[in-house]
Structures are given as C-alpha cells and as structure tokens.
C-alpha cells in the first residue's frame, strides 16, 4: 500500500462517491463502534482523536461470546468499528450499509469475512508489529509455566501442601528440543528468546526454504522429535485442526503443546482425549476454539495451563494497537488510505 500510496490515494479518494465513503466530509457525525475492552475514550490519541474528528463513540466491549445478531444490533448504523474478535460475518457486513472500516486491534482477521468485506468495499485494517514481542514473551512464559508446574505448585502451597518431588517434580526447558510450527515474525522472536536456553530448535513452515533455515523439517518429524511444540501459525483453511488426533499421536509421551496463535489450529476434542490418555504430558493454551471456554474439560486438568487470550496484550502493546486502529478509522472516514490495510484489493 505504501509503495502505491500516490495512485492508491487517488483511487481511494475518487471512490468517495460510494455510499460507504466520506461520512466526515459529508458533515455527518459518524458512529464508531468500539468493542475492544477498556478503550480509553479520553486519551488524546484514542477516544480524544475520534471526538476531535467529529465521531460519536459507541462503547460495547467484547468480554465473552458475541453472536452475529448481537453484533449487527451494535453496528447496523456504524460508519467505523474498532474491534476485538467480533464475528463480522457476511450477513453482518451486508446488513451494515454505512460501515466503511473495521479496525482490528491486533493482527488476527479470522473472525472477519474478508471476501465479503472486500466485495463491499469495506476497509479492514490491522496493527502489524505492535504486539509481536509481547506474544513471544507470553509463549516463553507459557512454556516455563507448564514445564516448571508453576500454577500447580502455586495452588498446592496455597492449600498448605509442600509437594516437591515424585509426580510434582518440575521439568527443564534448558537443553530440550523445541519445535515451532510457523516461523514468521513471532516464531523468529520466540526462537531468539529460546537461544538463551540452549535448546535444539526445529521449525516447520510451508513458506520456508532450506536455505532460509537449516533447522526446517517436515511437520511430522518436528512432532516426533520435540519435547515442546509451540504454535505460531495463522488460522486459515490449511491450518484449521492442524494438530488433531493423528498428529498428536506422533508426539512423545513427555511432550507438551503450547498454543498462543489461534484456537482453531488445534482440535480441542482430540487434545482433551490425548491429555486424558497420556498421549502427551501437558499443554499451555492462551487461545481456544470457543472463547471464553466455559465448561471445557481442559479447565479441570492440572497438567494444562490457561490464560484468557492475552498473549498479545501488554500496557505498551495495547496503547500502540489502539492508537493505530483509531488512526486508521479516522483516515478511512476522511477518504484517505490507512496504514495496515489488510484488503488492499478494495483500492482496485
């Protein structure tokens, strides 16, 4: 987009005659739906910037499940949206005739029907690079939490127990074999952190060539050799249920699975059975197929560490992501090409 910015800007501005365009310039007060939790409505670069641009904020934080019908009620008259993982289905998009831009706070767009958004001329933006370091930190923290049995020991001490040996003995990350499924920016940042633990690193990624990484192996080999398997791939049709009953059986009985990417890349039913049967030793999950994972058997398993999809969140990353998302909404509503445009085909 930046390379083509001059021509793209001309095309984007020319398309202002489209009914979804130029709400601000038309003198209206566009509604911007905000579903990202704890959005700072007073911050000069967040809510303050929207107010200065003449927008009306509709605050509806997503803190649990949200159906497409509920989302439609919130955004039917909205011109823009600054969102979490809300279900922007094709029906929601088609039933929101004034919607011009969806600004995702983060990089995951699997909850947005991108084909429909592009066909309808709705800009979808993300905030790449804002939370990669944070996700990498969280992945390492999850590895250590499950290997060192930190939640289990914390709960035991609070109950008055002092379990240090036998089945309660912690495991070691240093010197182990770690396999990374997905070797993009976040995967590489995780690898950099793991270098300090003197691990044998294996990676698998269909985009890699042998010259790019001498540690690249096929998925089945990685699963068979790794003590720790960590997911760092996007959720796309090719990766949905990538870890399933077959692939779990390739892992070693003492191995653990870490997922800080997307819940759908792991078949949770198969994972639950594998943990019950001792096919693998444990798991650490920041993401789930359904969020929150109410009543999931995973929540009752002592060998599973969980967190509420916070891998990409820190005080710094939240500030940067919300600032970028806010700016992108203002840019689109003013008829300009935003940074982080995830569907540049709308320019054509």
Tab-separated table of C-alpha atoms in Angstrom:
chain	number	residue	atom	x	y	z
A	1	UNK	CA	0.000	0.000	0.000
A	2	UNK	CA	2.796	2.403	0.841
A	3	UNK	CA	4.571	1.778	-2.462
A	4	UNK	CA	1.381	2.547	-4.356
A	5	UNK	CA	0.227	5.229	-1.976
A	6	UNK	CA	0.021	8.085	-4.508
A	7	UNK	CA	-2.134	6.183	-7.002
A	8	UNK	CA	-3.970	4.348	-4.249
A	9	UNK	CA	-4.824	7.630	-2.586
A	10	UNK	CA	-6.245	8.940	-5.853
A	11	UNK	CA	-8.377	5.824	-6.334
A	12	UNK	CA	-9.484	5.808	-2.707
A	13	UNK	CA	-10.470	9.463	-2.839
A	14	UNK	CA	-12.228	9.011	-6.176
A	15	UNK	CA	-14.351	6.267	-4.629
A	16	UNK	CA	-15.804	8.852	-2.225
A	17	UNK	CA	-18.993	8.774	-4.281
A	18	UNK	CA	-19.574	5.252	-2.967
A	19	UNK	CA	-22.307	5.384	-0.256
A	20	UNK	CA	-19.884	3.939	2.278
A	21	UNK	CA	-17.398	6.780	1.811
A	22	UNK	CA	-16.659	10.180	3.291
A	23	UNK	CA	-19.037	10.363	6.248
A	24	UNK	CA	-16.893	13.024	7.900
A	25	UNK	CA	-16.611	15.191	4.811
A	26	UNK	CA	-20.368	14.886	4.271
A	27	UNK	CA	-20.869	16.775	7.501
A	28	UNK	CA	-22.481	13.867	9.326
A	29	UNK	CA	-21.468	12.662	12.781
A	30	UNK	CA	-20.340	9.090	12.040
A	31	UNK	CA	-20.832	6.434	14.690
A	32	UNK	CA	-17.748	4.393	15.535
A	33	UNK	CA	-18.428	1.128	17.328
A	34	UNK	CA	-15.720	0.230	19.846
A	35	UNK	CA	-15.671	-3.347	21.108
A	36	UNK	CA	-12.039	-3.572	22.238
A	37	UNK	CA	-12.191	-3.729	26.062
A	38	UNK	CA	-11.071	-0.768	28.168
A	39	UNK	CA	-10.728	1.590	25.224
A	40	UNK	CA	-9.584	4.943	26.612
A	41	UNK	CA	-12.258	7.381	25.473
A	42	UNK	CA	-10.338	10.364	26.866
A	43	UNK	CA	-6.827	9.588	25.613
A	44	UNK	CA	-5.852	12.257	23.051
A	45	UNK	CA	-4.721	9.621	20.515
A	46	UNK	CA	-7.555	7.205	21.185
A	47	UNK	CA	-11.070	8.405	22.005
A	48	UNK	CA	-9.947	12.022	22.037
A	49	UNK	CA	-8.850	11.741	18.419
A	50	UNK	CA	-12.235	10.328	17.405
A	51	UNK	CA	-14.030	13.150	19.191
A	52	UNK	CA	-11.797	15.724	17.519
A	53	UNK	CA	-12.624	14.162	14.157
A	54	UNK	CA	-16.348	14.600	14.828
A	55	UNK	CA	-17.140	10.959	15.537
A	56	UNK	CA	-19.618	9.552	18.017
A	57	UNK	CA	-18.309	6.598	20.044
A	58	UNK	CA	-20.493	3.606	20.813
A	59	UNK	CA	-18.751	1.604	23.534
A	60	UNK	CA	-19.640	-2.097	23.660
A	61	UNK	CA	-16.647	-4.081	24.982
A	62	UNK	CA	-16.444	-7.727	23.976
A	63	UNK	CA	-15.672	-9.695	27.132
A	64	UNK	CA	-17.209	-13.012	26.175
A	65	UNK	CA	-19.198	-14.697	23.449
A	66	UNK	CA	-20.961	-12.408	20.991
A	67	UNK	CA	-23.337	-13.641	18.307
A	68	UNK	CA	-23.565	-12.149	14.808
A	69	UNK	CA	-27.083	-10.918	15.627
A	70	UNK	CA	-25.801	-9.091	18.711
A	71	UNK	CA	-23.015	-7.550	16.658
A	72	UNK	CA	-25.441	-6.470	13.952
A	73	UNK	CA	-27.560	-4.638	16.513
A	74	UNK	CA	-24.451	-2.729	17.549
A	75	UNK	CA	-23.067	-1.820	14.137
A	76	UNK	CA	-26.070	-1.586	11.805
A	77	UNK	CA	-25.729	2.229	11.630
A	78	UNK	CA	-21.979	2.458	12.302
A	79	UNK	CA	-19.518	4.003	9.857
A	80	UNK	CA	-16.461	2.508	11.545
A	81	UNK	CA	-15.533	-0.084	14.129
A	82	UNK	CA	-12.529	-0.609	16.399
A	83	UNK	CA	-12.852	-4.239	17.303
A	84	UNK	CA	-11.745	-7.311	19.167
A	85	UNK	CA	-12.614	-10.808	17.870
A	86	UNK	CA	-16.199	-9.936	16.960
A	87	UNK	CA	-17.940	-12.168	14.358
A	88	UNK	CA	-18.146	-9.951	11.277
A	89	UNK	CA	-19.902	-12.480	9.069
A	90	UNK	CA	-21.007	-11.768	5.527
A	91	UNK	CA	-24.569	-11.249	6.771
A	92	UNK	CA	-23.423	-8.710	9.366
A	93	UNK	CA	-21.401	-6.822	6.771
A	94	UNK	CA	-24.183	-6.774	4.182
A	95	UNK	CA	-26.672	-5.618	6.797
A	96	UNK	CA	-24.469	-2.690	7.841
A	97	UNK	CA	-24.752	-0.409	4.796
A	98	UNK	CA	-22.862	2.514	6.312
A	99	UNK	CA	-19.870	0.521	7.516
A	100	UNK	CA	-16.683	1.762	5.840
A	101	UNK	CA	-13.865	0.429	8.009
A	102	UNK	CA	-13.193	-2.326	10.534
A	103	UNK	CA	-10.021	-1.665	12.509
A	104	UNK	CA	-8.849	-4.837	14.213
A	105	UNK	CA	-6.855	-4.219	17.387
A	106	UNK	CA	-4.283	-6.908	16.656
A	107	UNK	CA	-3.485	-8.893	13.527
A	108	UNK	CA	-5.954	-11.784	13.508
A	109	UNK	CA	-8.690	-11.400	10.899
A	110	UNK	CA	-10.169	-14.910	11.051
A	111	UNK	CA	-13.330	-13.531	12.687
A	112	UNK	CA	-13.974	-11.228	9.681
A	113	UNK	CA	-15.323	-12.449	6.350
A	114	UNK	CA	-12.606	-10.830	4.277
A	115	UNK	CA	-14.126	-11.834	0.945
A	116	UNK	CA	-17.393	-10.114	1.783
A	117	UNK	CA	-15.632	-7.064	3.223
A	118	UNK	CA	-13.591	-6.630	0.052
A	119	UNK	CA	-16.586	-7.125	-2.236
A	120	UNK	CA	-18.487	-4.479	-0.262
A	121	UNK	CA	-15.586	-2.029	-0.287
A	122	UNK	CA	-15.119	-2.138	3.496
A	123	UNK	CA	-11.544	-1.447	4.558
A	124	UNK	CA	-10.155	-3.904	7.107
A	125	UNK	CA	-7.054	-2.788	8.958
A	126	UNK	CA	-4.746	-4.484	11.441
A	127	UNK	CA	-1.848	-3.363	13.626
A	128	UNK	CA	1.105	-5.498	12.499
A	129	UNK	CA	4.263	-5.378	14.563
A	130	UNK	CA	2.635	-3.800	17.606
A	131	UNK	CA	2.378	-6.917	19.750
A	132	UNK	CA	4.843	-9.435	18.321
A	133	UNK	CA	7.362	-9.068	21.146
A	134	UNK	CA	4.547	-9.439	23.672
A	135	UNK	CA	3.310	-12.687	22.106
A	136	UNK	CA	6.847	-14.064	22.049
A	137	UNK	CA	7.286	-13.255	25.742
A	138	UNK	CA	3.987	-14.944	26.553
A	139	UNK	CA	4.888	-18.082	24.616
A	140	UNK	CA	8.080	-18.476	26.648
A	141	UNK	CA	6.169	-17.781	29.856
A	142	UNK	CA	3.637	-20.486	28.983
A	143	UNK	CA	6.413	-22.985	28.266
A	144	UNK	CA	8.034	-22.311	31.618
A	145	UNK	CA	4.707	-22.297	33.473
A	146	UNK	CA	3.766	-25.789	32.341
A	147	UNK	CA	7.265	-27.275	32.473
A	148	UNK	CA	8.041	-25.843	35.902
A	149	UNK	CA	4.479	-26.670	37.086
A	150	UNK	CA	4.104	-23.133	38.435
A	151	UNK	CA	0.274	-22.959	38.595
A	152	UNK	CA	0.113	-26.440	40.106
A	153	UNK	CA	2.685	-25.601	42.791
A	154	UNK	CA	1.124	-22.229	43.483
A	155	UNK	CA	-2.245	-23.871	44.136
A	156	UNK	CA	-0.649	-26.577	46.282
A	157	UNK	CA	1.203	-24.168	48.527
A	158	UNK	CA	-1.962	-22.124	48.986
A	159	UNK	CA	-3.711	-25.337	50.124
A	160	UNK	CA	-0.989	-25.916	52.713
A	161	UNK	CA	0.809	-28.614	50.705
A	162	UNK	CA	4.538	-28.881	50.041
A	163	UNK	CA	4.817	-31.164	47.010
A	164	UNK	CA	8.324	-31.015	45.566
A	165	UNK	CA	9.218	-34.448	44.217
A	166	UNK	CA	7.750	-37.504	42.536
A	167	UNK	CA	4.968	-36.603	40.075
A	168	UNK	CA	5.248	-32.973	41.188
A	169	UNK	CA	8.889	-32.588	40.097
A	170	UNK	CA	9.298	-29.732	37.560
A	171	UNK	CA	10.741	-30.281	34.103
A	172	UNK	CA	13.566	-28.428	32.355
A	173	UNK	CA	13.407	-26.185	29.292
A	174	UNK	CA	17.194	-25.773	29.016
A	175	UNK	CA	18.706	-28.333	26.677
A	176	UNK	CA	15.361	-29.623	25.406
A	177	UNK	CA	14.181	-29.876	21.802
A	178	UNK	CA	11.626	-27.216	20.891
A	179	UNK	CA	9.579	-27.269	17.701
A	180	UNK	CA	7.991	-24.113	16.322
A	181	UNK	CA	5.063	-24.567	13.952
A	182	UNK	CA	5.118	-21.330	11.978
A	183	UNK	CA	8.262	-19.295	11.554
A	184	UNK	CA	7.116	-15.783	10.746
A	185	UNK	CA	7.977	-12.710	12.797
A	186	UNK	CA	6.638	-14.084	16.087
A	187	UNK	CA	8.174	-17.505	15.565
A	188	UNK	CA	11.559	-15.913	14.961
A	189	UNK	CA	11.237	-13.768	18.084
A	190	UNK	CA	10.443	-16.885	20.108
A	191	UNK	CA	13.494	-18.590	18.593
A	192	UNK	CA	15.678	-15.641	19.614
A	193	UNK	CA	14.495	-15.944	23.204
A	194	UNK	CA	14.996	-19.703	23.213
A	195	UNK	CA	18.638	-19.257	22.230
A	196	UNK	CA	19.350	-18.385	25.856
A	197	UNK	CA	18.045	-21.780	26.946
A	198	UNK	CA	20.466	-23.730	24.735
A	199	UNK	CA	17.656	-25.702	23.100
A	200	UNK	CA	17.744	-27.707	19.900
A	201	UNK	CA	15.379	-25.741	17.690
A	202	UNK	CA	13.215	-27.261	14.956
A	203	UNK	CA	10.878	-25.228	12.748
A	204	UNK	CA	8.274	-26.028	10.135
A	205	UNK	CA	6.618	-23.551	7.822
A	206	UNK	CA	5.500	-24.097	4.216
A	207	UNK	CA	6.856	-20.672	3.306
A	208	UNK	CA	10.399	-21.636	4.302
A	209	UNK	CA	13.128	-22.920	2.030
A	210	UNK	CA	16.045	-24.957	3.257
A	211	UNK	CA	18.410	-22.042	2.733
A	212	UNK	CA	16.338	-19.799	4.985
A	213	UNK	CA	16.589	-22.080	7.991
A	214	UNK	CA	18.830	-25.131	8.333
A	215	UNK	CA	16.528	-26.200	11.195
A	216	UNK	CA	13.491	-26.567	8.941
A	217	UNK	CA	11.873	-30.017	8.992
A	218	UNK	CA	8.542	-31.505	7.987
A	219	UNK	CA	5.684	-31.269	10.475
A	220	UNK	CA	5.607	-34.985	11.303
A	221	UNK	CA	9.332	-35.058	12.058
A	222	UNK	CA	9.065	-31.986	14.267
A	223	UNK	CA	6.233	-33.520	16.274
A	224	UNK	CA	8.076	-36.805	16.716
A	225	UNK	CA	11.302	-35.188	17.942
A	226	UNK	CA	10.228	-32.172	20.005
A	227	UNK	CA	9.859	-32.047	23.782
A	228	UNK	CA	7.967	-28.760	23.428
A	229	UNK	CA	5.767	-27.905	20.434
A	230	UNK	CA	4.713	-24.250	20.101
A	231	UNK	CA	2.113	-22.982	17.624
A	232	UNK	CA	2.810	-19.739	15.725
A	233	UNK	CA	0.720	-20.043	12.572
A	234	UNK	CA	-2.347	-18.088	11.423
A	235	UNK	CA	-5.783	-19.680	11.313
A	236	UNK	CA	-6.508	-20.328	7.641
A	237	UNK	CA	-8.209	-23.309	5.971
A	238	UNK	CA	-4.876	-25.122	5.635
A	239	UNK	CA	-4.106	-24.833	9.356
A	240	UNK	CA	-7.531	-25.483	10.884
A	241	UNK	CA	-7.193	-28.531	13.163
A	242	UNK	CA	-3.579	-28.891	12.064
A	243	UNK	CA	-2.986	-30.547	15.422
A	244	UNK	CA	-5.521	-33.372	15.545
A	245	UNK	CA	-5.758	-36.962	16.691
A	246	UNK	CA	-3.237	-38.193	14.105
A	247	UNK	CA	-0.620	-35.522	14.708
A	248	UNK	CA	-0.952	-35.680	18.499
A	249	UNK	CA	-0.120	-39.384	18.373
A	250	UNK	CA	3.179	-38.511	16.682
A	251	UNK	CA	4.309	-36.566	19.770
A	252	UNK	CA	6.292	-38.089	22.606
A	253	UNK	CA	4.501	-39.029	25.871
A	254	UNK	CA	6.525	-36.471	27.839
A	255	UNK	CA	5.975	-33.659	25.296
A	256	UNK	CA	3.872	-30.543	25.851
A	257	UNK	CA	1.898	-28.384	23.437
A	258	UNK	CA	1.849	-24.562	23.578
A	259	UNK	CA	-0.718	-22.533	21.645
A	260	UNK	CA	-0.575	-18.748	21.577
A	261	UNK	CA	-1.774	-18.418	17.960
A	262	UNK	CA	-5.441	-19.270	17.334
A	263	UNK	CA	-7.688	-21.829	18.984
A	264	UNK	CA	-8.829	-23.337	15.706
A	265	UNK	CA	-5.386	-24.671	14.779
A	266	UNK	CA	-5.795	-27.342	17.467
A	267	UNK	CA	-8.644	-29.855	17.556
A	268	UNK	CA	-9.635	-29.435	21.213
A	269	UNK	CA	-11.628	-32.669	21.374
A	270	UNK	CA	-8.575	-34.589	20.206
A	271	UNK	CA	-6.324	-32.649	22.597
A	272	UNK	CA	-8.554	-33.401	25.586
A	273	UNK	CA	-8.501	-37.112	24.767
A	274	UNK	CA	-4.732	-37.093	24.242
A	275	UNK	CA	-4.191	-35.470	27.639
A	276	UNK	CA	-6.546	-37.939	29.351
A	277	UNK	CA	-4.866	-40.935	27.723
A	278	UNK	CA	-1.310	-39.770	28.392
A	279	UNK	CA	-0.518	-39.407	24.697
A	280	UNK	CA	1.179	-36.125	25.649
A	281	UNK	CA	2.127	-34.814	29.082
A	282	UNK	CA	0.578	-31.345	29.120
A	283	UNK	CA	-0.468	-28.197	27.339
A	284	UNK	CA	-0.479	-24.433	27.775
A	285	UNK	CA	-3.251	-22.583	25.959
A	286	UNK	CA	-3.847	-18.879	25.527
A	287	UNK	CA	-6.471	-19.406	22.813
A	288	UNK	CA	-9.455	-21.713	22.387
A	289	UNK	CA	-11.911	-22.838	19.740
A	290	UNK	CA	-14.683	-21.063	21.672
A	291	UNK	CA	-13.746	-18.088	23.843
A	292	UNK	CA	-14.257	-17.993	26.769
A	293	UNK	CA	-14.017	-21.810	27.074
A	294	UNK	CA	-16.843	-22.210	29.601
A	295	UNK	CA	-17.246	-25.788	30.921
A	296	UNK	CA	-14.320	-27.110	28.871
A	297	UNK	CA	-12.705	-30.221	30.420
A	298	UNK	CA	-9.352	-28.511	29.806
A	299	UNK	CA	-10.062	-26.156	32.708
A	300	UNK	CA	-10.126	-29.036	35.208
A	301	UNK	CA	-6.867	-30.634	34.103
A	302	UNK	CA	-3.873	-29.986	36.410
A	303	UNK	CA	-1.441	-30.505	33.519
A	304	UNK	CA	-2.985	-27.689	31.476
A	305	UNK	CA	-2.080	-24.016	31.931
A	306	UNK	CA	-4.546	-21.494	30.553
A	307	UNK	CA	-4.752	-17.726	30.027
A	308	UNK	CA	-7.534	-15.560	28.520
A	309	UNK	CA	-6.137	-14.764	25.043
A	310	UNK	CA	-3.750	-12.173	26.457
A	311	UNK	CA	-0.634	-13.241	24.577
A	312	UNK	CA	-0.562	-10.044	22.533
A	313	UNK	CA	-1.599	-7.727	25.348
A	314	UNK	CA	0.630	-5.553	27.482
A	315	UNK	CA	0.225	-1.962	28.587
A	316	UNK	CA	2.569	-0.889	25.801
A	317	UNK	CA	1.107	-3.031	23.022
A	318	UNK	CA	-2.486	-2.083	23.884
A	319	UNK	CA	-1.624	1.615	23.684
A	320	UNK	CA	0.133	1.222	20.331
A	321	UNK	CA	-2.557	-1.007	18.818
A	322	UNK	CA	-5.489	1.169	19.876
A	323	UNK	CA	-3.707	4.304	18.688
A	324	UNK	CA	-3.073	2.753	15.257
A	325	UNK	CA	-6.600	1.359	14.999
A	326	UNK	CA	-8.068	4.744	15.883
A	327	UNK	CA	-5.893	6.494	13.317
A	328	UNK	CA	-6.889	4.048	10.599
A	329	UNK	CA	-10.604	4.638	11.228
A	330	UNK	CA	-10.122	8.397	11.013
A	331	UNK	CA	-8.090	8.039	7.816
A	332	UNK	CA	-10.723	5.933	6.063
A	333	UNK	CA	-13.651	8.091	7.164
A	334	UNK	CA	-11.766	11.091	5.791
A	335	UNK	CA	-11.256	9.330	2.441
A	336	UNK	CA	-7.574	8.513	2.877
A	337	UNK	CA	-5.707	5.219	2.597
A	338	UNK	CA	-4.898	3.871	6.082
A	339	UNK	CA	-1.791	2.079	7.260
A	340	UNK	CA	-2.209	-1.617	7.986
A	341	UNK	CA	-4.780	-2.175	5.231
A	342	UNK	CA	-5.408	-5.931	5.173
A	343	UNK	CA	-7.503	-5.973	1.979
A	344	UNK	CA	-5.758	-3.605	-0.457
A	345	UNK	CA	-7.873	-5.085	-3.264
A	346	UNK	CA	-10.579	-2.562	-2.317
A	347	UNK	CA	-8.344	0.085	-3.889
A	348	UNK	CA	-8.890	-1.560	-7.272
